[in-house]
Coordinates of N, CA and C in Angstrom, one line a residue:
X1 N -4.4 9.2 7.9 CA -5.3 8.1 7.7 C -4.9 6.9 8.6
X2 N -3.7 6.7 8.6 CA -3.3 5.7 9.6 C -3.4 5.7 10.6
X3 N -3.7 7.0 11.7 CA -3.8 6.8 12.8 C -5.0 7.3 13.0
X4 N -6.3 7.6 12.5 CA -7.2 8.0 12.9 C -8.3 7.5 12.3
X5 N -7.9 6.7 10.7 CA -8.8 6.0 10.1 C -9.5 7.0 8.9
X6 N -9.2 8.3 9.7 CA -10.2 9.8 8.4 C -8.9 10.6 7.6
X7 N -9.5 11.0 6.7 CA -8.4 11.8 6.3 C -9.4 13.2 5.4
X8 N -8.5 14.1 5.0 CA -8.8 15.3 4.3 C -8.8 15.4 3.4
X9 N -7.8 14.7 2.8 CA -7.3 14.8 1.3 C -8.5 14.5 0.7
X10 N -9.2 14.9 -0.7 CA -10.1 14.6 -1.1 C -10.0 13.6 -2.0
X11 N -8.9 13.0 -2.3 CA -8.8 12.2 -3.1 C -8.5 10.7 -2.1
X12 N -8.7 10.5 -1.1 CA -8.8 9.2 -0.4 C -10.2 9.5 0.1
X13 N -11.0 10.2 0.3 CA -12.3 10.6 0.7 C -13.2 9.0 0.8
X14 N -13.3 8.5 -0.5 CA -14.3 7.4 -0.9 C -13.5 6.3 0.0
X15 N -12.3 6.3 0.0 CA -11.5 4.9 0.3 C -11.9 4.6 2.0
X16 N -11.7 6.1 2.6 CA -11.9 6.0 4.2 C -13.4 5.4 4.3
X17 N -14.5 5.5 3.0 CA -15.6 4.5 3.5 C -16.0 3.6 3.6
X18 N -15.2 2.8 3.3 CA -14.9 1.5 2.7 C -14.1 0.9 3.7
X19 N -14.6 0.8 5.8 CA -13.9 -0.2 6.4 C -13.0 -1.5 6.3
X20 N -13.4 -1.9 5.2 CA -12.3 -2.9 5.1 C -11.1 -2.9 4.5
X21 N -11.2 -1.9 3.7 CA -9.7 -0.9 2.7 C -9.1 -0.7 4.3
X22 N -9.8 0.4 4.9 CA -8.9 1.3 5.9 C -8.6 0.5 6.5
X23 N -9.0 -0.5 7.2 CA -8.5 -1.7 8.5 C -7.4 -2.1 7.6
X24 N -7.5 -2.6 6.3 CA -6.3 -3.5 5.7 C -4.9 -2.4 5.5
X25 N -5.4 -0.9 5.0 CA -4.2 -0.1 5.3 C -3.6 0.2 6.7
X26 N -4.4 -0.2 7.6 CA -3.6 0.4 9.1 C -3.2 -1.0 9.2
X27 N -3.3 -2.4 8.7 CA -2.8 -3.8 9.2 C -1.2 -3.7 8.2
X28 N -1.5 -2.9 7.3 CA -0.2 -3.0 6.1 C 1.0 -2.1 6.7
X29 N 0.5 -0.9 7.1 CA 1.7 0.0 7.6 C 1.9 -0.5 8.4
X30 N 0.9 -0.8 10.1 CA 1.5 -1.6 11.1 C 3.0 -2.6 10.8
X31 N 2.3 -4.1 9.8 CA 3.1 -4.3 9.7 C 4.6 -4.0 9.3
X32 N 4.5 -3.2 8.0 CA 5.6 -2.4 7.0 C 6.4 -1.7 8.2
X33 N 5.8 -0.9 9.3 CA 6.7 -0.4 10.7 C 7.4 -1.1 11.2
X34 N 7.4 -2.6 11.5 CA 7.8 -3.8 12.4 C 8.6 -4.5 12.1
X35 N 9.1 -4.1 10.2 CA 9.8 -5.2 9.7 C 11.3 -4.5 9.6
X36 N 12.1 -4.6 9.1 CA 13.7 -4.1 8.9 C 13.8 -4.0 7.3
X37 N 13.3 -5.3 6.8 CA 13.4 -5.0 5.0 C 12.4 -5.2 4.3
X38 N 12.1 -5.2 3.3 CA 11.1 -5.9 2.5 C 11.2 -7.5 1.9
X39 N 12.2 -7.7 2.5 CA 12.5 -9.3 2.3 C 11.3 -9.9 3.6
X40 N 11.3 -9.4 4.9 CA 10.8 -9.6 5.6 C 9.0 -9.3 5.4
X41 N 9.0 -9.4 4.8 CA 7.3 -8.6 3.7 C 6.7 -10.1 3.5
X42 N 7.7 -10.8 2.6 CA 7.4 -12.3 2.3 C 6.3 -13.2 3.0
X43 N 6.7 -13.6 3.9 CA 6.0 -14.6 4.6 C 4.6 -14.0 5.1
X44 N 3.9 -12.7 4.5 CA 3.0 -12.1 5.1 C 2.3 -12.3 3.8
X45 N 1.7 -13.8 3.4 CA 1.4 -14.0 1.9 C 0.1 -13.0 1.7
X46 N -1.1 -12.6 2.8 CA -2.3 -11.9 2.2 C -1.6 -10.4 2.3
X47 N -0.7 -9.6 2.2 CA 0.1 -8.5 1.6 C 0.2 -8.7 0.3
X48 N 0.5 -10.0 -1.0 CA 1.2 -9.7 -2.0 C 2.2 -9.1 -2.2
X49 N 2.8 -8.7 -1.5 CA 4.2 -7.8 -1.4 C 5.0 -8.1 -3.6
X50 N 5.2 -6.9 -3.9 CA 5.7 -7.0 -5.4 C 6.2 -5.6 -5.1
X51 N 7.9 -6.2 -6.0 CA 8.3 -4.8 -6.6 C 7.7 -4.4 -7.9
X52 N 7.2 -3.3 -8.6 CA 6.6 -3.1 -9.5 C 7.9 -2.9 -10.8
X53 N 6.9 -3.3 -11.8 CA 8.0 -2.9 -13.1 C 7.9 -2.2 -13.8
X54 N 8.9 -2.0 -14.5 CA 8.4 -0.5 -15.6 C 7.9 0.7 -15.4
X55 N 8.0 1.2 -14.0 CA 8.2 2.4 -13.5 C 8.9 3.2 -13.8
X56 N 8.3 4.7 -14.0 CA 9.1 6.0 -14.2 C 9.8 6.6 -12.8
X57 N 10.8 6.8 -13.0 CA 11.2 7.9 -11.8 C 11.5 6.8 -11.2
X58 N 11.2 6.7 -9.6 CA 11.8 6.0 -8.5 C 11.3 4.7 -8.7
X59 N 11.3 3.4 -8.5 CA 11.1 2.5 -8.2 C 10.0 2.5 -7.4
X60 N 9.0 1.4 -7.7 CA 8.1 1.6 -6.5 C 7.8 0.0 -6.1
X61 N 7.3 -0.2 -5.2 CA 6.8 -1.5 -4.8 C 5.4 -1.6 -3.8
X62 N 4.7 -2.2 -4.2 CA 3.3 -2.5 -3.2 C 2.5 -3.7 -2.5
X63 N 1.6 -3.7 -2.0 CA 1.3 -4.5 -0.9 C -0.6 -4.8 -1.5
X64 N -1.2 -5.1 -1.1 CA -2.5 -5.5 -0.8 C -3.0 -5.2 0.1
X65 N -4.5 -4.3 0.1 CA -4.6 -3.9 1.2 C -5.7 -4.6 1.8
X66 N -6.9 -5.5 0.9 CA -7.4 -6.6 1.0 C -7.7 -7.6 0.4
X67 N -7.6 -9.0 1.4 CA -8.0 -9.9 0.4 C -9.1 -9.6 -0.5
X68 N -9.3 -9.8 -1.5 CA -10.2 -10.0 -2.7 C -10.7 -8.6 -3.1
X69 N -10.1 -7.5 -3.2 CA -10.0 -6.3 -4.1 C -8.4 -5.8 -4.4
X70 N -8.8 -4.6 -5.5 CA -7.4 -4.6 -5.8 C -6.9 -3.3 -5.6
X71 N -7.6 -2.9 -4.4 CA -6.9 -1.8 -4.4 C -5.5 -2.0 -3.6
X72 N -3.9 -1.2 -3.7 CA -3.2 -1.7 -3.3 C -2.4 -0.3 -3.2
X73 N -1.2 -0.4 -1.8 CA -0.5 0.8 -1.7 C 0.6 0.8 -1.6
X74 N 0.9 1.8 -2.8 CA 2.2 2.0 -3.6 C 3.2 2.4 -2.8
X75 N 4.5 2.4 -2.5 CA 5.8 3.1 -1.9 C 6.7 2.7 -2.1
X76 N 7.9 3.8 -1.8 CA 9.6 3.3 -2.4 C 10.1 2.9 -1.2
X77 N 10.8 2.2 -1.8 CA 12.0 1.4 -0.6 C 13.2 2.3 -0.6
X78 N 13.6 2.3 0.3 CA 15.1 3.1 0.7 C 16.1 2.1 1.2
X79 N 17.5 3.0 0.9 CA 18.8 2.0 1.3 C 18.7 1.2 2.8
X80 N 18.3 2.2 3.7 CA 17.5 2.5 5.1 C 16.7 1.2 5.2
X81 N 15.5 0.4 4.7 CA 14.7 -0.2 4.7 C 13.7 0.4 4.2
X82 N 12.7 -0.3 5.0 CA 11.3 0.5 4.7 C 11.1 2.4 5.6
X83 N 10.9 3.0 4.4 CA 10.0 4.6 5.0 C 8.4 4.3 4.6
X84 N 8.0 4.0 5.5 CA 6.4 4.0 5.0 C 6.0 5.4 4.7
X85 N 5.4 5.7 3.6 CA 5.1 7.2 3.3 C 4.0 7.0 2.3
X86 N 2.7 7.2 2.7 CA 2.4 7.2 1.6 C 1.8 7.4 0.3
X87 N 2.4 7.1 -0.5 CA 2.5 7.5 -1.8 C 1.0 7.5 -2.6
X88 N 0.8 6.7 -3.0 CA -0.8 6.4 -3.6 C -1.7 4.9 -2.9
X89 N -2.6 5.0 -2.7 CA -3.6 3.9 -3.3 C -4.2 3.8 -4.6
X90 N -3.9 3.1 -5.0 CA -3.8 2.2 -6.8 C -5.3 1.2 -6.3
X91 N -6.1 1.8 -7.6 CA -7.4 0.6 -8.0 C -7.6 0.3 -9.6
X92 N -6.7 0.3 -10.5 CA -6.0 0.2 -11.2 C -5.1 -0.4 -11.7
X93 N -4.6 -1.9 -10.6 CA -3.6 -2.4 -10.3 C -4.1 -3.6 -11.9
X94 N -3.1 -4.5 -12.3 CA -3.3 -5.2 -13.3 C -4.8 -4.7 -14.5
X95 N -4.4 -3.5 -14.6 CA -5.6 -3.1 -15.5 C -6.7 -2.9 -15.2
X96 N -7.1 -3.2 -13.8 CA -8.6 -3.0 -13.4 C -9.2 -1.3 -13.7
X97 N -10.0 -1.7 -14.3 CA -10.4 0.2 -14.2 C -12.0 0.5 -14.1
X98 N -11.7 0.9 -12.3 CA -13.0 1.4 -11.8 C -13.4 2.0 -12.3

């Protein structure tokens, strides 16, 4: 999805229709590629950058993929820095339920 804007999976199907989602995910990994930590996340205030809380299993932290919706994409941080991989798109974020 990142590099072509389409994807297969059926479960991002709707999201790739939605140009402004997909443009804000290839602006999010772009930058998440560029940076060394997620301290360096910060000053990129329309990201939201949050580590999440009360997670099972691994830790996760996410970003904003655009201003004024909530969909947002979830991923773990490594000792390494950032591995952009990714994990889910969340529209469900603070309770919202499409």
């Amino acid at each position: 999805m990142y590099e072509t804007g389409k994807t297969k999976d059926r479960k991002y199907k709707q999201i790739c229709k939605n140009k402004k989602l997909v443009n804000g995910y290839i602006k999010a990994v772009g930058i998440m590629y560029n940076v060394e930590s997620t301290e360096e996340l910060k000053p990129f205030s329309f990201l939201h950058y949050e580590k999440l809380k009360y997670q099972r299993g691994e830790p996760k932290s996410s970003v904003r993929l655009a201003n004024g919706m909530v969909e947002r994409l979830l991923f773990v941080e490594t000792d390494d820095g950032i591995e952009v991989e990714l994990i889910e798109i969340d529209s469900t974020h603070y309770g919202n339920k499409k």
